Amino acid sequence: MEQLKDIIINTKDNIEQVTEMFYQGKNQEGFLKLIDVIDSLTCIVNEIEELDKEHKLNNETIVLTSLLNEATEALINKDTVLLADILKYDIADVIDSILYLISEG
Amino acid sequence: MYYELNLQKLHQYRGILYKHVKEKEAVAGNTLNIYSVATRTEEFALVVEKENQVIRLNSKYNPKEEAKRWADQYQIKNLDSVIVMFGLGNGIFVREMISKMKDDNLLIIYEPSFELFLYIIRNYNMEDIIQDSRICLFIQDVNEFEFPSLLYQTLTWKNLFSKVECVHPGYDKLFEDSLKVFKKAIIDNTFNNLIAKNTQEEKGIQVVKNTLKNLVYIPDIITIWDIYDDLPKDVPAIIVAAGPSLEKNVDVLKKAKGKAIIFAVDRSYGILLDHDIEPDFIVTLDATKKLKNCGNKKGFEVPLLCEFNSSPAIMDNHNGVKIIFNCNEYIANIYEKFEKRFYKIGGGASVATAAFSICVNLGFKNIVFVGQDLAYLGDKTHAGGQKSNNNSSINLYVEDVYGNTVRTRHDWYAFLRSYENAISQLPDTNVIDATEGGAKIKGTRIMPLLEVINQYCTKEIDVKSIIESKEPTFNRDEIKEIYHYLADGKNDLEKIKVLANQAIKALYTFEINKKLDGKKLTKKIAKISNTIEKMQIYPLIDQYVIGTSSNEIEELYFITNDRKTDEEIAFKNAGMIFKKIIDACDFILPLLTDTMNKLMY
């Protein structure tokens, strides 16, 4: 669980950075950093599957997966502002609530 | 929804733009699908669909936060900083930029779509932006032709490197071609301003010297405004430059003599003399031009269109009528004092662009370029087989009159853009390029010279008798008064030296006693500067100082936001500038005395 917490905190930082880059039109840098964010999010989903035996985080996992699909669509459309919005407001919220739930035990 | 309010504000605060908008509203394009969507923060995000592409110009979650993050990347810290922004949007990004600006900053907005602009003023409250005097607004197809000249006036070598350039998110995807035009205008402006800075640095002192020396001609000179009413506007004005293509069609010019008004730029006069063609005017500009580069004929009598600070080597060897087309503020004040018709004209950076400006200001409806290559012909730079000796020039490539690519130089490139900007503002002037070679000048009609002569040179004109009939601008009594004006200038020089010494002393006292109040000293220095700047001789002092201290002046515009450091830099540079002001006084005084002595006799 501690490892998952660290990943989530780290991912939140990375999301802030990616968002900043996309809002500032620094797309090249944003896309490079985005790779780290996607890797971390995939890692979060995998870790939850591994650790969440009681399926307490089922709902969050579903929302996160759905948001990742939306983000992918924004990525395909090269809509970097929407991508940043989804990361900053939606995905960040979900991983916040995951962090809360796992901290609560 | 907000249309009436925005229009009313446009009318109130930007009358000319309002007029253009109203005139062009009916013919605005309809190529975009523009709409707004509600955001999570209960604002509206602007969305534009163009060629199956959907571009949202704001975050649909939190547009203000997005704009704040976007604006955070820009730092506006120096004095007189100019922010140049591509795209107006619905005002959210503009407002974030405004929140970072100080009173001395200027925000120039270039909106590439009139259609989008109309949507914005119909659907968003833009009142605050419209009435903000720190904002200049240009809209493509409405008033964008004014954009380069405003850039030139506001983004000069003094604040060029404090400029902030930014693009409204999404506009780069929607208006790629316009963005290129916008960026090119900024690059061209940088070129033009650096050339202007070099000219001022190189020739600042010479300009002061020439102005004072040439004052001895004031009893006999006339100005272009004295002949304005006498020259028919429908006769073609042919500007002959000395580009390498002049050799192709110089003899054809003989057919135009007496049926057009021929303006030879100084260097081309020699070529015309070789071909037995006497122009109606010679135009000269350069403060250091040598006679060998202007016909090399001592005592030449062709009317000379000159600046008040043109080269004495040309002025002193000319025995005809001298016609002033431009001067510095010191001389312009003399015309104003005697209520003479005189307007300063923008001449661009070359003698040929100055000749063009003269023709435009004289109101000619048909202006023809000959020998205006603005490009190399092989390795030739000028007619007469002259090759380039300007090793420091940067090579660039532009489209030629035949649609191919041709090599040009950075200074010619700047002149080319200067022509194009000027022509774009002259919808009623027919500008014909009859060079038969060289760079393509956008906005001109390309025609062979013979065809131009056959079509346009249909009326006889005797320029010589028009010029010979003119009386000098100033009569004898006025010349006596001008003498007194110069004498007052001499007295000013003494006063300026005293004031500058006071400033230097105060700066020195501060330097050795750092505990003194910097704000008090700033006030004192500002008061001294204001007193000096109000004196009538000041424009000459200013020219001298710019010529010798441009780097110190440039540094005065940079601030670090650390008060102590800023004070130290400003005081150090101010001290240098006051020393230069004293040098200027010492330089001007003997020249002014000499001119006054000559004028007396």
XYZ file of C-alpha atoms in Angstrom:
706
model
C 0.000 0.000 0.000
C 2.827 2.421 0.860
C 4.266 1.929 -2.596
C 0.881 2.737 -4.159
C 0.623 5.895 -2.070
C 4.038 7.021 -3.296
C 3.062 6.341 -6.901
C -0.131 8.383 -6.502
C 1.649 11.355 -4.917
C 4.288 11.260 -7.607
C 1.621 10.988 -10.334
C -0.184 14.034 -8.971
C 3.019 16.071 -9.257
C 3.543 14.872 -12.797
C -0.057 15.736 -13.712
C 0.490 19.301 -12.438
C 3.560 19.617 -14.616
C 1.920 18.166 -17.735
C -1.110 20.414 -17.256
C 1.090 23.479 -16.922
C 2.956 22.574 -20.111
C -0.201 22.010 -22.144
C -1.877 25.186 -20.860
C 1.240 27.108 -21.797
C 1.299 25.637 -25.280
C 4.544 23.737 -24.605
C 3.094 20.652 -26.237
C 6.328 18.926 -27.159
C 7.500 18.929 -23.550
C 3.977 18.100 -22.381
C 3.786 14.954 -24.512
C 7.161 13.755 -23.216
C 6.068 14.180 -19.626
C 2.692 12.629 -20.430
C 4.414 9.282 -21.061
C 5.446 9.222 -17.377
C 1.900 10.072 -16.303
C 0.358 7.301 -18.435
C 2.912 4.794 -17.108
C 2.110 5.812 -13.537
C -1.659 5.632 -14.089
C -1.328 2.154 -15.635
C 0.780 1.184 -12.660
C -1.891 2.521 -10.264
C -4.618 0.459 -11.987
C -2.413 -2.666 -11.902
C -1.466 -2.162 -8.260
C -5.129 -1.764 -7.295
C -6.020 -5.003 -9.088
C -3.217 -6.716 -7.211
C -3.888 -5.245 -3.757
C -7.617 -4.538 -3.614
C -8.831 -8.026 -2.814
C -12.065 -6.776 -1.253
C -12.890 -4.645 -4.312
C -13.242 -1.477 -2.219
C -11.793 0.560 -5.048
C -13.869 -0.994 -7.809
C -15.812 2.163 -8.508
C -12.684 4.336 -8.669
C -10.972 1.891 -11.008
C -13.927 1.952 -13.393
C -14.049 5.771 -13.389
C -10.298 5.992 -13.858
C -10.366 3.566 -16.788
C -13.197 5.501 -18.377
C -11.339 8.785 -17.895
C -8.238 7.267 -19.420
C -10.323 6.466 -22.490
C -11.518 10.089 -22.645
C -7.959 11.290 -22.259
C -6.850 8.968 -25.044
C -9.553 10.382 -27.298
C -8.397 13.937 -26.521
C -4.854 12.825 -27.257
C -5.879 11.373 -30.627
C -7.670 14.649 -31.446
C -4.557 16.553 -30.329
C -6.809 18.548 -28.014
C -4.127 19.280 -25.469
C -6.286 21.684 -23.452
C -9.006 19.062 -22.981
C -6.339 16.497 -22.155
C -4.937 18.859 -19.512
C -8.447 19.525 -18.169
C -9.182 15.791 -17.817
C -5.868 15.186 -16.092
C -6.053 18.184 -13.786
C -9.694 18.063 -12.760
C -10.992 14.524 -13.305
C -8.121 12.093 -13.042
C -6.456 14.044 -10.242
C -9.766 13.918 -8.316
C -10.087 10.144 -8.753
C -6.566 9.379 -7.659
C -7.082 11.728 -4.721
C -10.054 9.659 -3.636
C -8.061 6.428 -4.152
C -5.359 7.895 -1.945
C -7.970 8.765 0.661
C -9.515 5.302 0.595
C -6.252 3.421 0.901
C -5.094 5.753 3.685
C -8.289 5.073 5.539
C -7.471 1.411 5.250
C -26.240 40.110 -26.606
C -23.320 42.502 -26.008
C -23.122 43.815 -29.550
C -24.602 47.272 -28.945
C -22.534 47.833 -25.823
C -19.277 46.746 -27.478
C -20.004 48.824 -30.580
C -20.780 51.840 -28.465
C -17.453 51.439 -26.650
C -15.642 50.957 -29.961
C -17.225 54.164 -31.230
C -16.274 56.008 -28.071
C -12.707 54.762 -27.618
C -11.597 53.526 -31.049
C -13.407 55.683 -33.551
C -11.393 54.712 -36.641
C -11.615 50.999 -35.899
C -15.356 51.390 -35.315
C -15.693 53.027 -38.737
C -13.729 50.219 -40.437
C -15.752 47.549 -38.626
C -19.057 49.107 -39.660
C -17.884 49.486 -43.258
C -16.715 45.895 -43.570
C -19.265 44.120 -41.419
C -21.563 43.359 -44.330
C -18.801 41.665 -46.321
C -17.271 39.642 -43.475
C -16.522 36.018 -44.390
C -18.590 33.065 -43.304
C -16.172 30.171 -43.294
C -16.107 29.241 -39.633
C -18.649 27.573 -37.397
C -18.288 29.466 -34.130
C -20.154 28.725 -30.907
C -19.747 28.810 -27.151
C -20.137 26.023 -24.602
C -20.790 26.360 -20.894
C -17.893 25.478 -18.646
C -17.911 23.876 -15.217
C -17.162 27.293 -13.729
C -20.287 28.737 -15.362
C -18.368 30.753 -17.917
C -18.253 30.176 -21.642
C -15.581 28.520 -23.722
C -15.226 29.579 -27.328
C -15.264 26.791 -29.919
C -14.382 27.152 -33.590
C -14.967 24.531 -36.262
C -12.909 24.974 -39.388
C -12.484 22.459 -42.197
C -13.763 19.565 -40.042
C -11.475 20.528 -37.201
C -12.976 21.433 -33.835
C -10.776 23.765 -31.811
C -11.766 24.893 -28.359
C -10.150 28.212 -27.503
C -10.712 27.821 -23.762
C -10.745 25.071 -21.198
C -14.279 23.722 -20.810
C -13.530 23.041 -17.155
C -11.989 26.233 -15.755
C -11.019 28.838 -18.394
C -9.687 31.417 -15.933
C -7.361 28.937 -14.254
C -6.156 27.801 -17.677
C -5.514 31.419 -18.707
C -3.703 32.139 -15.467
C -1.402 29.150 -15.955
C -0.825 30.220 -19.552
C 0.017 33.806 -18.596
C 2.339 32.658 -15.794
C 4.976 31.749 -18.361
C 5.403 35.381 -19.452
C 7.374 37.947 -17.486
C 6.795 41.625 -18.133
C 9.349 43.466 -16.104
C 11.104 46.143 -18.123
C 10.033 49.724 -18.736
C 7.912 50.355 -21.820
C 7.632 46.631 -22.531
C 5.440 45.723 -25.470
C 3.415 42.519 -25.507
C 2.427 41.320 -28.956
C -0.390 38.794 -28.886
C -1.821 36.741 -31.745
C -5.545 36.280 -31.174
C -8.136 38.138 -29.116
C -10.336 35.169 -28.178
C -13.201 35.850 -25.812
C -11.006 38.062 -23.652
C -10.153 35.590 -20.885
C -6.505 35.216 -21.904
C -6.184 38.919 -22.728
C -7.411 39.845 -19.253
C -4.836 37.588 -17.627
C -2.148 39.364 -19.627
C -3.557 42.763 -18.671
C -3.401 41.781 -14.991
C 0.374 41.445 -15.369
C 0.821 44.791 -17.120
C 1.922 48.125 -15.687
C 0.815 51.546 -16.902
C 3.791 51.981 -19.235
C 3.260 48.605 -20.953
C 1.487 48.198 -24.248
C -0.457 45.173 -25.473
C -0.764 44.862 -29.242
C -3.386 42.302 -30.233
C -3.582 40.929 -33.763
C -6.890 39.180 -34.424
C -6.588 37.113 -37.622
C -10.313 36.602 -38.223
C -12.846 39.376 -38.698
C -15.587 36.746 -38.648
C -14.470 35.546 -35.224
C -14.099 39.131 -34.004
C -17.721 39.841 -34.941
C -18.870 36.736 -33.081
C -16.881 37.823 -30.015
C -18.303 41.345 -29.874
C -21.802 39.942 -30.346
C -21.520 37.357 -27.577
C -18.993 38.529 -25.010
C -18.637 41.684 -22.976
C -15.383 43.198 -24.194
C -16.011 46.664 -22.763
C -12.966 46.694 -20.445
C -10.601 45.594 -23.210
C -11.965 48.072 -25.749
C -11.581 51.026 -23.425
C -8.108 50.130 -22.112
C -5.728 52.675 -23.632
C -2.773 50.312 -23.156
C -4.232 48.002 -25.797
C -3.927 48.358 -29.566
C -6.181 46.135 -31.596
C -5.636 45.024 -35.177
C -8.063 42.874 -37.090
C -7.121 41.137 -40.278
C -8.985 42.477 -43.325
C -10.052 45.502 -41.284
C -7.036 47.482 -40.111
C -4.138 45.031 -40.175
C -2.274 47.262 -42.638
C -1.533 49.588 -39.705
C 0.091 46.785 -37.702
C 3.676 47.077 -39.083
C 3.806 50.839 -38.673
C 2.544 50.664 -35.089
C 5.147 47.985 -34.359
C 7.812 50.257 -35.815
C 6.725 53.177 -33.660
C 6.322 51.311 -30.383
C 8.716 48.397 -30.534
C 11.966 50.213 -31.202
C 15.597 49.350 -30.531
C 15.175 50.818 -27.036
C 12.692 48.159 -25.888
C 13.062 45.509 -28.588
C 14.586 42.957 -26.257
C 11.939 43.406 -23.564
C 9.212 42.339 -25.971
C 6.807 39.542 -25.013
C 5.394 37.577 -27.925
C 2.499 35.219 -27.333
C -0.188 33.256 -29.147
C -3.714 32.722 -27.815
C -4.070 28.942 -27.353
C -5.777 27.335 -30.319
C -5.160 30.215 -32.723
C -1.957 28.591 -33.990
C -3.986 25.601 -35.201
C -6.805 27.669 -36.693
C -4.878 30.428 -38.431
C -1.521 28.959 -39.349
C -0.948 31.211 -42.382
C -1.912 34.388 -40.560
C 0.406 33.411 -37.717
C 3.259 33.271 -40.235
C 2.364 36.775 -41.450
C 2.200 38.006 -37.848
C 5.585 36.506 -36.978
C 7.132 37.836 -40.174
C 5.949 41.359 -39.375
C 7.688 41.112 -35.999
C 10.903 39.795 -37.521
C 10.819 42.529 -40.191
C 10.319 45.104 -37.475
C 13.362 43.796 -35.623
C 15.419 44.097 -38.824
C 14.188 47.631 -39.504
C 14.825 48.799 -35.976
C 18.297 47.353 -35.782
C 19.135 49.061 -39.068
C 17.683 52.320 -37.707
C 19.757 51.913 -34.544
C 22.931 51.307 -36.554
C 22.197 54.379 -38.686
C 21.607 56.537 -35.626
C 24.759 55.242 -33.976
C 26.856 55.637 -37.080
C 25.527 58.962 -38.227
C 24.059 60.676 -35.178
C 26.916 63.139 -34.754
C 27.210 63.694 -38.516
C 23.496 64.507 -38.685
C 23.899 67.201 -36.010
C 26.939 68.625 -37.787
C 25.224 68.644 -41.204
C 22.049 70.239 -39.859
C 24.043 73.128 -38.442
C 26.240 73.475 -41.542
C 23.290 73.326 -43.950
C 21.477 76.061 -42.047
C 23.494 78.538 -44.147
C 21.253 77.568 -47.116
C 18.060 78.503 -45.317
C 17.637 81.890 -47.070
C 17.323 80.151 -50.478
C 15.672 76.815 -49.843
C 12.101 75.750 -50.467
C 10.250 72.653 -49.228
C 8.231 69.976 -50.989
C 5.139 71.614 -49.513
C 5.937 74.812 -51.425
C 5.637 72.921 -54.734
C 2.816 70.591 -53.699
C 0.046 72.592 -55.401
C 2.032 73.197 -58.613
C 2.753 69.596 -59.561
C -0.056 67.816 -61.456
C -1.040 64.611 -59.688
C -2.015 62.636 -62.787
C 1.439 62.814 -64.375
C 3.453 59.692 -63.576
C 6.285 60.048 -61.081
C 9.170 57.818 -62.094
C 11.641 56.929 -59.356
C 14.956 55.843 -60.811
C 17.104 53.805 -58.458
C 20.539 52.445 -59.295
C 19.798 48.712 -59.168
C 21.632 46.540 -61.719
C 18.524 46.235 -63.940
C 18.670 49.970 -64.693
C 21.135 49.164 -67.467
C 18.403 47.182 -69.269
C 15.981 50.052 -69.757
C 17.753 53.313 -68.932
C 17.591 54.551 -72.541
C 13.824 53.990 -72.650
C 13.593 56.720 -70.001
C 14.439 59.330 -72.653
C 10.948 58.839 -74.054
C 9.476 59.829 -70.673
C 11.341 63.130 -70.386
C 8.856 66.005 -70.332
C 5.896 63.626 -69.978
C 6.626 62.300 -66.526
C 8.439 63.639 -63.504
C 11.726 61.822 -63.134
C 13.147 61.473 -59.638
C 16.702 60.133 -59.680
C 17.942 58.707 -56.404
C 21.428 60.090 -55.855
C 23.475 57.138 -57.083
C 21.459 56.731 -60.281
C 22.174 60.326 -61.352
C 25.613 59.292 -62.649
C 24.092 56.554 -64.828
C 21.489 58.992 -66.202
C 24.230 61.527 -66.994
C 26.128 58.815 -68.902
C 22.994 58.305 -71.008
C 22.279 62.044 -71.516
C 19.139 62.009 -69.428
C 18.499 64.918 -67.113
C 16.131 64.023 -64.287
C 13.667 66.588 -62.931
C 14.845 66.011 -59.377
C 17.690 64.307 -57.595
C 16.886 62.833 -54.206
C 19.576 62.584 -51.564
C 19.349 61.463 -47.958
C 22.595 60.064 -46.631
C 24.495 62.305 -44.222
C 27.840 61.059 -45.497
C 27.150 60.600 -49.225
C 30.125 61.465 -51.417
C 29.807 63.522 -54.614
C 31.221 60.638 -56.668
C 28.133 58.641 -55.670
C 25.793 61.384 -56.833
C 26.762 62.137 -60.401
C 30.239 63.438 -59.524
C 29.433 66.779 -61.178
C 30.507 69.873 -59.279
C 28.014 72.715 -59.518
C 25.159 70.486 -60.755
C 21.877 72.360 -61.045
C 19.124 69.754 -61.127
C 16.701 70.581 -58.269
C 17.864 68.674 -55.208
C 15.353 67.040 -52.883
C 17.231 66.718 -49.632
C 16.922 66.380 -45.908
C 18.163 69.251 -43.830
C 20.991 67.018 -42.674
C 22.004 65.644 -46.075
C 25.684 65.372 -46.870
C 27.481 68.725 -47.214
C 29.601 67.099 -49.957
C 26.430 67.070 -52.083
C 24.812 70.260 -50.743
C 27.946 72.385 -51.135
C 28.558 71.205 -54.706
C 25.012 71.867 -55.830
C 24.124 75.170 -57.471
C 20.421 74.636 -58.112
C 17.277 74.865 -56.003
C 17.406 72.873 -52.777
C 14.052 71.435 -51.739
C 13.721 70.123 -48.197
C 11.585 67.052 -47.644
C 12.540 66.228 -44.082
C 14.381 67.617 -41.097
C 14.839 67.020 -37.414
C 12.705 68.567 -34.703
C 15.032 71.539 -34.222
C 14.476 72.717 -37.800
C 10.820 71.636 -37.863
C 10.259 74.024 -34.962
C 11.479 76.882 -37.166
C 8.823 76.058 -39.798
C 6.221 75.846 -37.073
C 7.313 79.125 -35.491
C 6.814 80.948 -38.796
C 3.624 79.046 -39.577
C 5.062 77.564 -42.761
C 3.399 74.557 -44.274
C 5.699 71.722 -43.292
C 5.017 68.150 -42.272
C 7.691 65.652 -41.426
C 7.435 62.587 -43.612
C 8.488 59.043 -42.879
C 11.146 58.166 -45.394
C 12.113 54.623 -44.561
C 15.747 53.726 -44.342
C 16.996 54.255 -47.910
C 17.105 57.085 -50.391
C 14.795 55.167 -52.728
C 12.162 54.604 -50.032
C 12.519 58.307 -49.197
C 11.913 59.162 -52.888
C 8.803 56.976 -52.789
C 7.597 58.710 -49.636
C 8.120 62.114 -51.306
C 6.051 61.029 -54.335
C 3.284 59.709 -52.091
C 3.251 62.904 -50.042
C 3.197 65.009 -53.208
C 0.026 63.129 -54.066
C 1.027 61.394 -57.316
C -1.517 58.838 -58.402
C 0.863 56.823 -60.588
C 4.287 56.030 -59.179
C 6.719 54.000 -61.251
C 9.851 52.188 -60.063
C 12.832 51.805 -62.366
C 16.140 50.190 -61.318
C 14.562 49.147 -58.037
C 16.012 45.612 -57.904
C 16.410 45.188 -54.145
C 18.321 42.073 -55.104
C 21.542 40.945 -56.710
C 21.796 40.451 -60.448
C 24.420 37.700 -60.498
C 26.937 39.289 -58.153
C 26.122 42.855 -59.211
C 24.641 45.174 -56.633
C 24.233 48.331 -58.692
C 24.039 49.483 -62.294
C 27.425 50.257 -63.807
C 28.824 46.858 -62.927
C 29.312 47.593 -59.262
C 29.740 44.541 -57.069
C 29.008 44.081 -53.432
C 31.542 45.329 -50.937
C 29.247 44.895 -47.971
C 30.817 41.812 -46.403
C 28.793 42.098 -43.217
C 25.466 41.775 -45.010
C 23.313 38.703 -44.504
C 22.070 36.909 -47.608
C 18.367 36.178 -47.868
C 16.242 34.747 -50.649
C 12.969 36.225 -51.887
C 10.627 35.825 -54.833
C 11.604 37.795 -57.943
C 9.331 39.530 -60.457
C 9.265 36.373 -62.595
C 8.223 34.059 -59.734
C 11.687 32.585 -59.213
C 13.922 32.958 -56.189
C 16.520 35.697 -56.035
C 19.303 36.554 -53.589
C 18.972 39.746 -51.594
C 20.690 41.463 -48.669
C 19.241 42.072 -45.216
C 19.165 45.862 -45.711
C 17.437 45.545 -49.106
C 15.044 43.063 -47.536
C 14.135 45.677 -44.917
C 13.557 48.233 -47.709
C 11.421 45.713 -49.602
C 9.181 45.204 -46.567
C 9.099 48.945 -45.974
C 7.734 49.416 -49.537
C 5.211 46.645 -49.122
C 3.927 48.024 -45.832
C 3.616 51.499 -47.310
C 1.911 50.292 -50.500
C -0.631 48.279 -48.531
C -1.776 51.559 -46.985
C -2.206 53.295 -50.351
C -5.260 51.759 -51.958
C -5.725 54.747 -54.284
C -2.167 54.889 -55.588
C -1.137 52.911 -58.647
C 2.392 51.704 -57.944
C 4.085 50.140 -60.965
C 7.335 48.218 -60.905
C 9.039 48.770 -64.270
C 12.445 47.557 -63.061
C 12.226 44.533 -65.368
C 14.089 42.399 -62.822
C 14.870 42.073 -59.133
C 12.719 41.243 -56.122
C 8.945 41.222 -56.382
C 7.443 44.099 -54.432
C 4.023 42.975 -53.238
C 1.307 45.462 -54.118
C 2.973 46.777 -57.291
C 1.878 46.092 -60.862
C 4.747 44.670 -62.864
C 5.070 46.253 -66.347
C 7.874 46.897 -68.850
C 8.955 50.560 -68.842
C 8.093 51.151 -72.498
C 4.538 49.974 -71.908
C 4.249 52.280 -68.894
C 5.422 55.258 -70.960
C 3.033 54.476 -73.813
C 0.108 54.083 -71.452
C 0.684 56.800 -68.869
C 3.049 59.451 -70.268
C 0.488 61.297 -72.319
C 0.704 64.874 -70.995
C 3.486 67.451 -71.335
C 4.973 68.913 -68.168
C 7.692 71.515 -67.591
C 8.984 70.912 -64.085
C 11.927 73.276 -64.515
C 9.779 76.365 -64.966
C 7.588 75.364 -61.987
C 10.621 75.158 -59.710
C 12.258 78.309 -61.050
C 9.095 80.300 -60.373
C 9.167 79.550 -56.650
C 10.260 82.099 -54.060
C 12.291 80.868 -51.063
C 10.238 79.675 -48.098
C 11.504 82.412 -45.775
C 11.701 86.135 -46.622
C 14.530 88.410 -45.481
C 12.757 89.548 -42.318
C 12.058 85.979 -41.329
C 15.711 85.081 -41.857
C 16.639 87.819 -39.370
C 14.281 86.269 -36.846
C 15.744 82.830 -37.500
C 19.118 84.335 -36.619
C 17.699 85.250 -33.219
C 16.267 81.748 -32.850
C 19.785 80.400 -33.335
C 21.173 82.931 -30.853
C 18.639 81.702 -28.278
C 19.914 78.198 -28.928
C 23.434 79.353 -28.060
C 22.183 80.655 -24.716
C 20.358 77.362 -24.109
C 23.608 75.461 -24.571
C 25.206 77.361 -21.691
C 22.200 76.720 -19.455
C 22.148 73.016 -20.365
C 25.810 72.637 -19.416
C 25.142 74.166 -15.991
C 22.158 71.866 -15.416
C 23.999 68.758 -16.608
C 26.899 69.560 -14.278
C 24.445 69.914 -11.386
C 23.036 66.465 -12.201
C 26.508 64.899 -12.413
C 27.454 66.429 -9.063
C 24.277 65.090 -7.413
C 24.894 61.619 -8.860
C 28.494 61.671 -7.652
C 27.441 62.728 -4.132
C 25.004 59.808 -4.052
C 27.654 57.386 -5.271
C 30.081 58.244 -2.471
C 27.366 58.357 0.169
C 25.066 55.382 -0.353
C 22.976 56.310 2.668
C 21.335 59.168 0.747
C 17.754 58.866 -0.428
C 17.619 57.433 -3.962
C 14.037 58.590 -4.485
C 14.997 62.199 -3.798
C 17.838 61.979 -6.279
C 15.548 60.416 -8.900
C 13.174 63.376 -8.518
C 16.015 65.868 -8.859
C 17.428 64.150 -11.956
C 13.960 63.957 -13.528
C 13.439 67.679 -12.911
C 16.773 68.562 -14.538
C 16.052 66.261 -17.494
C 12.619 67.810 -18.016
C 14.077 71.326 -18.004
C 16.717 70.345 -20.577
C 14.189 68.538 -22.769
C 12.011 71.646 -22.986
C 14.773 73.780 -24.502
C 14.541 74.437 -28.219
C 18.086 73.220 -28.946
C 17.358 69.884 -27.216
C 16.501 67.857 -30.386
C 20.088 68.333 -31.592
C 21.473 67.343 -28.185
C 19.231 64.277 -28.202
C 20.444 63.238 -31.655
C 24.064 63.577 -30.546
C 23.476 61.577 -27.364
C 21.636 58.776 -29.206
C 24.519 58.639 -31.662
C 27.040 58.159 -28.889
C 25.208 56.434 -26.036
C 22.555 54.134 -27.455
C 23.663 51.243 -25.235
C 23.328 53.313 -22.060
C 19.868 54.484 -23.210
C 18.883 50.890 -23.953
C 19.979 49.841 -20.446
C 17.739 52.467 -18.869
C 14.755 50.421 -20.072
C 15.850 47.233 -18.328
C 14.876 46.749 -14.720
C 15.629 43.915 -12.361
C 12.810 44.602 -9.869
C 15.431 45.010 -7.178
C 15.116 48.696 -6.277
C 18.718 49.125 -5.144
C 20.177 47.456 -8.236
C 17.827 49.349 -10.553
C 18.784 52.638 -8.946
C 22.475 51.895 -9.284
C 22.166 50.972 -12.976
C 19.920 53.953 -13.755
C 22.181 56.427 -11.931
C 25.316 55.050 -13.542
C 23.814 55.363 -17.031
C 22.253 58.735 -16.271
C 25.707 60.017 -15.279
C 27.163 58.845 -18.588
C 24.315 60.459 -20.511
C 24.714 63.824 -18.731
C 28.419 63.767 -19.603
C 27.448 63.174 -23.227
C 25.016 66.091 -23.014
C 27.910 68.352 -22.020
C 29.980 66.932 -24.908
C 27.048 67.668 -27.222
C 26.931 71.299 -26.063
C 30.671 71.672 -26.653
C 30.276 70.093 -30.083
C 27.305 72.200 -31.161
C 28.446 75.602 -29.892
C 31.277 76.324 -32.412
C 29.222 74.959 -35.336
C 26.251 77.102 -34.405
C 28.460 80.178 -33.992
C 30.036 79.580 -37.391
C 26.640 79.214 -39.088
C 25.352 82.371 -37.413
C 28.407 84.285 -38.627
C 27.836 83.078 -42.180
C 24.123 83.881 -42.031
C 24.867 87.468 -40.995
C 26.561 88.094 -44.303
